[in-house]
Short mmCIF file of C-alpha atoms and ligand atoms in Angstrom, two decimals:
data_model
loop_
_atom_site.label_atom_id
_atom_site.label_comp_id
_atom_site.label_asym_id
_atom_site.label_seq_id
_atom_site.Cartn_x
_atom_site.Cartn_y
_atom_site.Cartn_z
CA UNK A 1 0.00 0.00 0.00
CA UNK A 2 1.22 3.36 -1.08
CA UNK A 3 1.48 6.14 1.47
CA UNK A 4 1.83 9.98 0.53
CA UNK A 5 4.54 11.78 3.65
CA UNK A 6 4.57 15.33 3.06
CA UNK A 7 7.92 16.83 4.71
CA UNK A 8 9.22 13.14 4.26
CA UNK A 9 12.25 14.26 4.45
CA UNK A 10 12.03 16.72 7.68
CA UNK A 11 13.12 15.41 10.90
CA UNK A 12 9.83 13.62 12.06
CA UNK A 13 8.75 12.39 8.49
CA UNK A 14 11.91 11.00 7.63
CA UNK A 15 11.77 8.56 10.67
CA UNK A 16 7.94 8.01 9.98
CA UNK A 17 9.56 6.75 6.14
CA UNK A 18 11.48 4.66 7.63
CA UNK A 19 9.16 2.90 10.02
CA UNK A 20 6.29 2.72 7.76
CA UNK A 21 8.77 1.03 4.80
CA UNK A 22 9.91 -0.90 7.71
CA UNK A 23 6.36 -1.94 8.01
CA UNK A 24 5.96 -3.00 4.22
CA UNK A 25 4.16 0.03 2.76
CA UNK A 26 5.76 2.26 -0.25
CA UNK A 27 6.00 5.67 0.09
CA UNK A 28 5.81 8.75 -1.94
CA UNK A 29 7.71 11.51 0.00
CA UNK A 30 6.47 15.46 -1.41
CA UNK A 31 9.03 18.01 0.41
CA UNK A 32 9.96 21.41 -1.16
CA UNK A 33 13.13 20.89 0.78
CA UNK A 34 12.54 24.31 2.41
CA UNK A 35 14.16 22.97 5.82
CA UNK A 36 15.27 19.32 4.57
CA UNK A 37 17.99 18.25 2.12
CA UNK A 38 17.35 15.71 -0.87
CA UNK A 39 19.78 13.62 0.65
CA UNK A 40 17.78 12.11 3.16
CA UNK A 41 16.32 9.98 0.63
CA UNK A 42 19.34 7.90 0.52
CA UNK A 43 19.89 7.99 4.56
CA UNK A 44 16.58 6.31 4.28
CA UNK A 45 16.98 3.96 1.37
CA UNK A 46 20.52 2.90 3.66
CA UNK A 47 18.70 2.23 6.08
CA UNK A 48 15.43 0.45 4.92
CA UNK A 49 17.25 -0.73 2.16
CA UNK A 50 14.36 0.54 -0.09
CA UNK A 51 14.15 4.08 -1.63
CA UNK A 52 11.00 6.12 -1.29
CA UNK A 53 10.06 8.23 -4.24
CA UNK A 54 10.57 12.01 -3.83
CA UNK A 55 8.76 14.84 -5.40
CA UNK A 56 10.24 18.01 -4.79
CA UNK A 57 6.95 20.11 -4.36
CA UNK A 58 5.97 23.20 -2.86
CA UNK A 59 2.09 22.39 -1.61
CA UNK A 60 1.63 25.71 -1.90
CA UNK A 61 1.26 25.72 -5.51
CA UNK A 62 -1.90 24.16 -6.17
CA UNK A 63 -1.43 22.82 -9.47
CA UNK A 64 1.07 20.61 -8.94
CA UNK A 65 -0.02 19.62 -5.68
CA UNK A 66 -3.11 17.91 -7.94
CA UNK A 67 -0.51 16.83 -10.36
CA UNK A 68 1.45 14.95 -8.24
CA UNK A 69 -1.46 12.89 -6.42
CA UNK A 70 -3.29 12.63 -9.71
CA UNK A 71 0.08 10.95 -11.04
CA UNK A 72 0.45 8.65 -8.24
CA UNK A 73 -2.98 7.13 -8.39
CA UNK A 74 -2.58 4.41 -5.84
CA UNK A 75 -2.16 6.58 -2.64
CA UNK A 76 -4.51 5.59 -0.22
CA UNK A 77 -3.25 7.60 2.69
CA UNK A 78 -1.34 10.84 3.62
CA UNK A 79 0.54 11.65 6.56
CA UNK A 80 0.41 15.26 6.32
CA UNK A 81 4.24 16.80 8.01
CA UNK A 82 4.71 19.46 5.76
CA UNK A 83 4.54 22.89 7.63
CA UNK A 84 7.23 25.52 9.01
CA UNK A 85 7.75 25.17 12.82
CA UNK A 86 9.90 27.92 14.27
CA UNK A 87 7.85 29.34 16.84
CA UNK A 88 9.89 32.89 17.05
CA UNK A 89 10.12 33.53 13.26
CA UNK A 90 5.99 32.95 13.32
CA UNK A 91 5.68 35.58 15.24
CA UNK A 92 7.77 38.24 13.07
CA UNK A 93 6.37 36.78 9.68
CA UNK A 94 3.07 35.90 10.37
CA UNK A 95 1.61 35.84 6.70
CA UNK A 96 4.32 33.78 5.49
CA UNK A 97 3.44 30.97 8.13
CA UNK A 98 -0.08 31.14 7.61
CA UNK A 99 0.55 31.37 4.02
CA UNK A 100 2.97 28.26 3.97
CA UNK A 101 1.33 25.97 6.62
CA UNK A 102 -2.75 26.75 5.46
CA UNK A 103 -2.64 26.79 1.85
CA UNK A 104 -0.64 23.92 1.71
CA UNK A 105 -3.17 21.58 4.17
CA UNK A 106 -5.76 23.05 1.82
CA UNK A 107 -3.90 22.11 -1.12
CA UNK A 108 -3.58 18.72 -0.36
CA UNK A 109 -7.43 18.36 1.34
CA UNK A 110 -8.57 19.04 -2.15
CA UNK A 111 -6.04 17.04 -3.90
CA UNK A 112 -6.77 14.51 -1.54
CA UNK A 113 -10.56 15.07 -2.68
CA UNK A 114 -10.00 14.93 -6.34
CA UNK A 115 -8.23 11.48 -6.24
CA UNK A 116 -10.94 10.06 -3.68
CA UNK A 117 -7.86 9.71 -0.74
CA UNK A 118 -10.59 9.64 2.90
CA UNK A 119 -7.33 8.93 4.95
CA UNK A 120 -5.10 11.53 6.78
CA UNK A 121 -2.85 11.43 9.86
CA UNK A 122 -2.02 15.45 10.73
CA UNK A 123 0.74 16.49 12.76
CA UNK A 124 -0.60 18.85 15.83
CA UNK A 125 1.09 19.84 18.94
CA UNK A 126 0.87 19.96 22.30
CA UNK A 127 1.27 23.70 21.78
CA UNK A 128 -2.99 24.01 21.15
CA UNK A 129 -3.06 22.93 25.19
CA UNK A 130 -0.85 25.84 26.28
CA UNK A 131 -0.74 25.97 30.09
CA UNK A 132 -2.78 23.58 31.48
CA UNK A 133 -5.33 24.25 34.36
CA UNK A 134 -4.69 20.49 34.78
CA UNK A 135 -1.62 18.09 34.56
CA UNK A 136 -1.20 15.98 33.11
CA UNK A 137 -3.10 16.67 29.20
CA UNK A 138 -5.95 15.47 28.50
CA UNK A 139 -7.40 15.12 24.84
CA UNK A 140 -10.42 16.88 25.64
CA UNK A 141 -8.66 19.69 27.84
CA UNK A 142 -9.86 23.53 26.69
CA UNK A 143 -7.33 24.55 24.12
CA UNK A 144 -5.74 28.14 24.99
CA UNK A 145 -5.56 30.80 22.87
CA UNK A 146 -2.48 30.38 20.44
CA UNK A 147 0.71 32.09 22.10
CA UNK A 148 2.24 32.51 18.50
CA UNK A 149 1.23 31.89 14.53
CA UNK A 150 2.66 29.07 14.13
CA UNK A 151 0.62 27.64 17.26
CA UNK A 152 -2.70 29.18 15.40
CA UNK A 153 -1.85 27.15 12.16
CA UNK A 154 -2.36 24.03 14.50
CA UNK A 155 -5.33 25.10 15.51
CA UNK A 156 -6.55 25.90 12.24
CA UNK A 157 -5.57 23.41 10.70
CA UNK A 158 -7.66 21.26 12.85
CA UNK A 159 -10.38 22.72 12.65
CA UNK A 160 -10.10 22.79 8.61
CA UNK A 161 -9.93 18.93 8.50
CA UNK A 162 -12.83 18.73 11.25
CA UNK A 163 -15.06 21.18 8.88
CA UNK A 164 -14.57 18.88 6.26
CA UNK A 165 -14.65 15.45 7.10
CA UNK A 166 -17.86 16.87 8.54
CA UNK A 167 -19.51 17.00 4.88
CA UNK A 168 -17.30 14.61 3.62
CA UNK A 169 -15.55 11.30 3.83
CA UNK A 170 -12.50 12.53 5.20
CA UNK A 171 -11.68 11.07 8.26
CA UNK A 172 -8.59 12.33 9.93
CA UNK A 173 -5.96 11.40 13.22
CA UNK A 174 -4.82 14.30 14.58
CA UNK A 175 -1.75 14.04 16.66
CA UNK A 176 -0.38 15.94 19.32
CA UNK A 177 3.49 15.90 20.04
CA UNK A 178 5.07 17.10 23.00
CA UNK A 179 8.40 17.42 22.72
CA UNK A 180 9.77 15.17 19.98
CA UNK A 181 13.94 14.68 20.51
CA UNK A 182 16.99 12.23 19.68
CA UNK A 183 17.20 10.46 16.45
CA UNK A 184 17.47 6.95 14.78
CA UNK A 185 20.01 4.63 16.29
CA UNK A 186 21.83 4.52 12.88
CA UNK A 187 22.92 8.21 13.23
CA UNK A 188 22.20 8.21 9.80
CA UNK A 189 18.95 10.51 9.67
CA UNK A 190 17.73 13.37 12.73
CA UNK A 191 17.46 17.08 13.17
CA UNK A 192 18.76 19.36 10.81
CA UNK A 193 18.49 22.78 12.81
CA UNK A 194 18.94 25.46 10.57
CA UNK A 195 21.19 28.97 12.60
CA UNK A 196 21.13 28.61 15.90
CA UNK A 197 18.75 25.77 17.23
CA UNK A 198 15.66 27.21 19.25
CA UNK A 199 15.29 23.68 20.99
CA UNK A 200 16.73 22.40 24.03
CA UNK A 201 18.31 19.31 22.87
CA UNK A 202 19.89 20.29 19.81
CA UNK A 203 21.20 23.14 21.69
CA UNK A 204 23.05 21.12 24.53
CA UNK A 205 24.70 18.82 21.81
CA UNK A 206 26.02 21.82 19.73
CA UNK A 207 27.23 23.08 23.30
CA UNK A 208 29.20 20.02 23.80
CA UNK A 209 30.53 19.19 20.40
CA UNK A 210 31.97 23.29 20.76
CA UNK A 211 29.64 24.87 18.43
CA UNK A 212 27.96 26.91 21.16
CA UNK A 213 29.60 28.57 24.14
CA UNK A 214 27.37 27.51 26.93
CA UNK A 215 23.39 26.14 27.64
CA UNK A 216 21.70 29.14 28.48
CA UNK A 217 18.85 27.47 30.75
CA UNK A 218 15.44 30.03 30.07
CA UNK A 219 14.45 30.77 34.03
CA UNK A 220 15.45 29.04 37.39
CA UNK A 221 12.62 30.29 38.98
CA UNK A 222 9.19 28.37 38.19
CA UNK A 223 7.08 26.39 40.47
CA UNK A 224 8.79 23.09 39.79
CA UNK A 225 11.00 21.27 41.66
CA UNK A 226 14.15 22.53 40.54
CA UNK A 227 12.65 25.64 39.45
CA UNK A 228 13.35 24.98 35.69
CA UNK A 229 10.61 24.64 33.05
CA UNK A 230 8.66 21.16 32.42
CA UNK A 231 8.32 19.43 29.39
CA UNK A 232 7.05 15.68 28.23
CA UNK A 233 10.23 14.57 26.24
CA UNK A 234 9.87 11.82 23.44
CA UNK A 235 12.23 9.94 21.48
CA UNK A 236 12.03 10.23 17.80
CA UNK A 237 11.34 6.44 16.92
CA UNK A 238 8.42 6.01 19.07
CA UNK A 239 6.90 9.12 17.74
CA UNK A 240 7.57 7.47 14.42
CA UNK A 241 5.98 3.83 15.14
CA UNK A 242 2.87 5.84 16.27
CA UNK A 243 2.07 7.32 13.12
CA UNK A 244 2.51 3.56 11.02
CA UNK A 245 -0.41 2.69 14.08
CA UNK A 246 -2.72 5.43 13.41
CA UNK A 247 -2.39 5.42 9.34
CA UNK A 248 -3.29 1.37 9.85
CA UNK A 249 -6.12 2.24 12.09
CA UNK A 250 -7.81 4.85 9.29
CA UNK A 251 -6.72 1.92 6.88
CA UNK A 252 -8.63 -1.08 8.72
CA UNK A 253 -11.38 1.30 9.55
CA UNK A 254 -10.90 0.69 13.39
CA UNK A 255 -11.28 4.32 13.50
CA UNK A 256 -14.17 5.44 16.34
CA UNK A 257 -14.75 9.03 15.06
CA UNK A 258 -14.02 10.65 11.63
CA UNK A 259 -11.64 12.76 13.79
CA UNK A 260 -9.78 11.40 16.38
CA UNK A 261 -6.98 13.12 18.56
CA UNK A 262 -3.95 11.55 20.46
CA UNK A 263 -1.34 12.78 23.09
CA UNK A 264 1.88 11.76 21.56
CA UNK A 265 4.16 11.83 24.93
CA UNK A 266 5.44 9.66 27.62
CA UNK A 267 3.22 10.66 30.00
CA UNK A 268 6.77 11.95 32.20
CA UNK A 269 7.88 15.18 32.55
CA UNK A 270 11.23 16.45 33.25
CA UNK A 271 12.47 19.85 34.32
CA UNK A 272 15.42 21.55 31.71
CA UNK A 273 17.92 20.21 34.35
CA UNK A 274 17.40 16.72 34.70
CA UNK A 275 17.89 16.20 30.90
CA UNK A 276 21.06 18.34 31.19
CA UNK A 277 21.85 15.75 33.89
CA UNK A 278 21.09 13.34 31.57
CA UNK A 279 23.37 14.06 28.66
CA UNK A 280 26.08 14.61 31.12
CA UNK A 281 25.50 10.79 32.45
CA UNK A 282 25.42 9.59 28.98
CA UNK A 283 28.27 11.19 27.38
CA UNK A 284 30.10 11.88 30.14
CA UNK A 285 30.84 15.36 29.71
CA UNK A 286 30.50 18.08 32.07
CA UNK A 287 28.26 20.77 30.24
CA UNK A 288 28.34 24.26 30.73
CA UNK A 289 25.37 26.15 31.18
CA UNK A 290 24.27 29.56 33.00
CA UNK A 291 20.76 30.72 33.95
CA UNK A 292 19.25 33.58 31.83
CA UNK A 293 15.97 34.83 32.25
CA UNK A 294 12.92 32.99 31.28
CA UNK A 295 12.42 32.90 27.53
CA UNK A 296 9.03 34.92 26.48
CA UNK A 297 6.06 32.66 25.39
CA UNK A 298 7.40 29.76 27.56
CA UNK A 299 4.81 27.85 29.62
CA UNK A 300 5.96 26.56 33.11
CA UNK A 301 4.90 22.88 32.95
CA UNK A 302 3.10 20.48 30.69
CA UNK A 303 3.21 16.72 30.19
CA UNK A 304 0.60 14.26 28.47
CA UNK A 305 -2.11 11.98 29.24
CA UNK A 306 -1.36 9.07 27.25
CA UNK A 307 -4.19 6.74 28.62
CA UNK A 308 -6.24 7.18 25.56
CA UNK A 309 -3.35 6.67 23.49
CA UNK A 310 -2.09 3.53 25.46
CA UNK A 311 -6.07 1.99 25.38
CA UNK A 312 -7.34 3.05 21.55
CA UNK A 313 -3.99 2.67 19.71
CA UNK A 314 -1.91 0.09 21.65
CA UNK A 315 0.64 2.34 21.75
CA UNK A 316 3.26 3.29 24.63
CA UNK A 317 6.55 5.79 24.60
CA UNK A 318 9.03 2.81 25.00
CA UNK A 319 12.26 4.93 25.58
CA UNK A 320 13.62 6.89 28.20
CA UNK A 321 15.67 10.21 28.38
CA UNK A 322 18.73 8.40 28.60
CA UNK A 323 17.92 6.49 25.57
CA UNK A 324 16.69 9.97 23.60
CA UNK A 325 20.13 11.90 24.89
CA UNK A 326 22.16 9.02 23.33
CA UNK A 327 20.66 9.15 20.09
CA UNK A 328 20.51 12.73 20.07
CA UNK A 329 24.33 12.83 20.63
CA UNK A 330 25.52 10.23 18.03
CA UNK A 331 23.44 12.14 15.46
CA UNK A 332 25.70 15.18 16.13
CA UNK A 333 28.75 13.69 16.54
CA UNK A 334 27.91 11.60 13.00
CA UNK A 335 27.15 15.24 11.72
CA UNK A 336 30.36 16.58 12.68
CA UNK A 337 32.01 14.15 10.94
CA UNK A 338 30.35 14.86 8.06
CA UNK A 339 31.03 18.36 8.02
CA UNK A 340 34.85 17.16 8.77
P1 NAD B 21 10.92 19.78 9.76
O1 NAD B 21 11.08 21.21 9.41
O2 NAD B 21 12.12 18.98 10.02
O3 NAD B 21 10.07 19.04 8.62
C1 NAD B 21 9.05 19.68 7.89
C2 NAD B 21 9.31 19.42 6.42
O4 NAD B 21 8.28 20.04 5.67
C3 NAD B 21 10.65 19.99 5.93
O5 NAD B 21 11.37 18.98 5.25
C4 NAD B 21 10.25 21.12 4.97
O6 NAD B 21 11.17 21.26 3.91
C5 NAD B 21 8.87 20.66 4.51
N1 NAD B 21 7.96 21.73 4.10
C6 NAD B 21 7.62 22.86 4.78
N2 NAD B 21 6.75 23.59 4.05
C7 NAD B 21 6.52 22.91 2.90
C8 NAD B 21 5.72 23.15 1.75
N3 NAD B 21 5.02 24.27 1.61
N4 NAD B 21 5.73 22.24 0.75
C9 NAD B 21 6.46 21.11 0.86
N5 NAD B 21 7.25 20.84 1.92
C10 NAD B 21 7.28 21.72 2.92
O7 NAD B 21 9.90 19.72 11.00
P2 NAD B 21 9.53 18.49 11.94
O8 NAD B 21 10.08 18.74 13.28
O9 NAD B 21 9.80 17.22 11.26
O10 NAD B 21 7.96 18.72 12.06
C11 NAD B 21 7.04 18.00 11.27
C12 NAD B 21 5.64 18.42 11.64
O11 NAD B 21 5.42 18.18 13.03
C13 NAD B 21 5.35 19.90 11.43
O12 NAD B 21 4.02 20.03 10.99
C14 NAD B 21 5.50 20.48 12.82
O13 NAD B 21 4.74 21.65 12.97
C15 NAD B 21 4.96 19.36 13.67
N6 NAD B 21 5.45 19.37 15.06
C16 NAD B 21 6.80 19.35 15.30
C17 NAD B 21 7.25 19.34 16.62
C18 NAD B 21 8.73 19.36 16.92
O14 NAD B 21 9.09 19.67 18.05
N7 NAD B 21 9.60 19.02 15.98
C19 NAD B 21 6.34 19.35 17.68
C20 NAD B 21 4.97 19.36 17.39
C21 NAD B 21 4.54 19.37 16.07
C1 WQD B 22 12.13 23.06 26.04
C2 WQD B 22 12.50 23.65 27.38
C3 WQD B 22 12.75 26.05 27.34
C4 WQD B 22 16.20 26.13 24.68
C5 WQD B 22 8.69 23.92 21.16
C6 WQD B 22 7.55 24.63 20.48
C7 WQD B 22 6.32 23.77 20.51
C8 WQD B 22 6.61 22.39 19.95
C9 WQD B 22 7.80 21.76 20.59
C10 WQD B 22 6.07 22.35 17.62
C11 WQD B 22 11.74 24.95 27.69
C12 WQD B 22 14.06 25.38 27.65
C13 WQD B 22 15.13 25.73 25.48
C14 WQD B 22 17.35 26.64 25.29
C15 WQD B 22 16.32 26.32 27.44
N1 WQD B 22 6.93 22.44 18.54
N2 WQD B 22 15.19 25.83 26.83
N3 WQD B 22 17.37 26.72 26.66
O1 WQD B 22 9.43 25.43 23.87
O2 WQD B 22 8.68 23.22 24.87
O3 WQD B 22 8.33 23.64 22.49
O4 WQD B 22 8.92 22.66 20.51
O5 WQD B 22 4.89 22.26 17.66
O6 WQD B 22 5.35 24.42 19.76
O7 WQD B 22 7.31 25.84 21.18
O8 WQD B 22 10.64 23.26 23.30
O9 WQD B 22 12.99 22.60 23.13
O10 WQD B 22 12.37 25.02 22.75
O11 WQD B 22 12.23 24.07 25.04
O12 WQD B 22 16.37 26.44 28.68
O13 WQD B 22 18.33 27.04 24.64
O14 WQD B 22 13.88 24.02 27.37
O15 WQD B 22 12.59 27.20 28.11
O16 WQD B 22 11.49 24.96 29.06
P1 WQD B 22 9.25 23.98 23.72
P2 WQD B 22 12.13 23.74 23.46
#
């Protein structure tokens, strides 16, 4: 079975390609390689040992957004990546993320349409929650009024696909990441980050490979326990392997709603601090990091209810911090290499 990954070659989709080829489906990748290079293809076709095909398209342009499904006729489900994710830059270019990350779900909801494709797996975020009144997330928790554009576009996206699978027979799986981090134990695909990384994780590991100076840590004093921020941490691969489970379920029509929502997370969270701690245990080095003030837009504390994950999809965060910090610290040693 063939399966359309938009932003298949992005830092989640790319490990989605290679668990669902893993799985036996074929995949058509579309990427505009906006924040990607083409030559994750191979990574993944070294790893799999099968080569997806790519189309480098921008789903912003309509027409060959139709094109492309229209010429692969066999898709019968999307996992829909494609979008631009830097919070900050949202928030100074607002029209170009709405432009980028609306139009293109439109785009490919009509495509979809015209080539009779009812299946699509979104990616949301745990941003829609922002803080919490209660801890941890549930699915059904109010959502909070977007903190940035690129947090809107998940909402609106959302409610896009819900507006339509209302009159149609779209039905949709909308999942919600926490914090996705590490990368795939081949050190062969993971983050690109573009400048200087805006993430935790890929900012520690540039600390201790020398590219950055220190960790600045955003705030030492919220209500936590160390008085550093909370955040439910997840390792790349079993983000991945959850995706293959909810494109199956919209496949074998085990699907309870025509949109359904999930808490990707491991239903822990840790404070900035203890996964510092962390990548010092696992790579024993000392790191060197200063408090700065809190970081604007940041939300104290949030982790995920995964119960409704765990019970509908048989699905369970497998991997702990250590594991993720390993992972995430091969990748950028293998990258350093690279750029050796
Ligand atoms: P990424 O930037 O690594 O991957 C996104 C891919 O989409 C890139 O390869 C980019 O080139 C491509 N793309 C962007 N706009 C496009 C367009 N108009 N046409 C074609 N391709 C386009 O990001 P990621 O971390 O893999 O995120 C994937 C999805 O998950 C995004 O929708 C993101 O908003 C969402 N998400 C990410 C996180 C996270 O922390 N990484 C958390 C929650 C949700
Ligand atoms: C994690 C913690 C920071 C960098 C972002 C997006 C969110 C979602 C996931 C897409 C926070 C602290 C960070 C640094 C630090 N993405 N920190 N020093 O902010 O939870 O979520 O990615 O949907 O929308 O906002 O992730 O990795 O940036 O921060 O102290 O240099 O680390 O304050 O507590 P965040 P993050």
């Amino acid at each position: 079975m063939k399966i359309l990954v938009t932003g298949g070659t992005g830092y989640i989709g790319s490990h989605t390609v290679v668990a669902l080829q893993n799985e036996g489906f074929d995949v058509v990748i579309i990427d505009n390689l906006c924040n990607s290079e083409r030559k994750v293809v191979d990574s993944i076709a070294q790893i799999t040992g099968k080569k997806p095909i790519f189309e480098e398209i921008d789903l912003v342009d309509r027409k060959k957004t139709l094109e492309c499904l229209k010429k692969h006729k066999d898709i019968v489900g999307v996992i829909h990546f494609a979008a631009l994710k830097a919070v900050g830059e949202s928030v100074k270019k607002p029209l170009f993320y709405y432009r980028n990350n609306i139009y293109s779900l439109i785009n490919l909801l009509e495509a979809m349409q015209s080539n009779a494709i009812d299946n699509i797996v979104f990616s949301s975020s745990c941003t829609v929650y922002g803080q919490p009144d209660q801890l941890p997330v549930k699915e059904d928790s109010p959502l909070k009024k977007a903190k940035s554009p690129y947090g809107n576009t998940k909402k609106m996206s959302e409610d896009i696909i819900i507006d339509t699978s209302e009159v149609t027979s779209l039905k949709c799986i909308s999942l919600r990441y926490f914090n996705p981090i590490g990368a795939h134990k081949s050190a062969l695909i993971g983050e690109l980050p573009i400048g200087i990384p805006d993430n935790l994780v890929p900012y520690i590991t540039q600390a201790a490979i020398g590219k950055r100076k220190y960790v600045r840590v955003f705030g030492n004093d919220y209500n936590t326990h160390d008085g550093t921020a909370i955040r439910d941490y997840i390792h790349i691969t079993d983000l991945a392997k959850a995706h293959v489970i909810a494109i199956n379920r919209l496949l074998s029509k085990t699907n309870k709603k025509q949109f359904e929502i999930f808490n990707l997370g491991t239903g822990r969270g840790n404070t900035v601090l203890e996964v510092i701690e962390s990548f010092e245990k696992v790579s024993g080095l000392k790191l060197n990091y200063k408090f700065v003030d809190r970081r604007k837009g940041d939300i104290e504390k949030v982790w995920a209810d995964t119960s409704f994950a765990n019970r509908e999809l048989g699905w369970k965060a497998e991997k702990g911090l250590d594991e993720m910090m390993i992972s995430a610290w091969n990748w950028e040693k293998a990258l350093a290499q690279k750029a050796d």
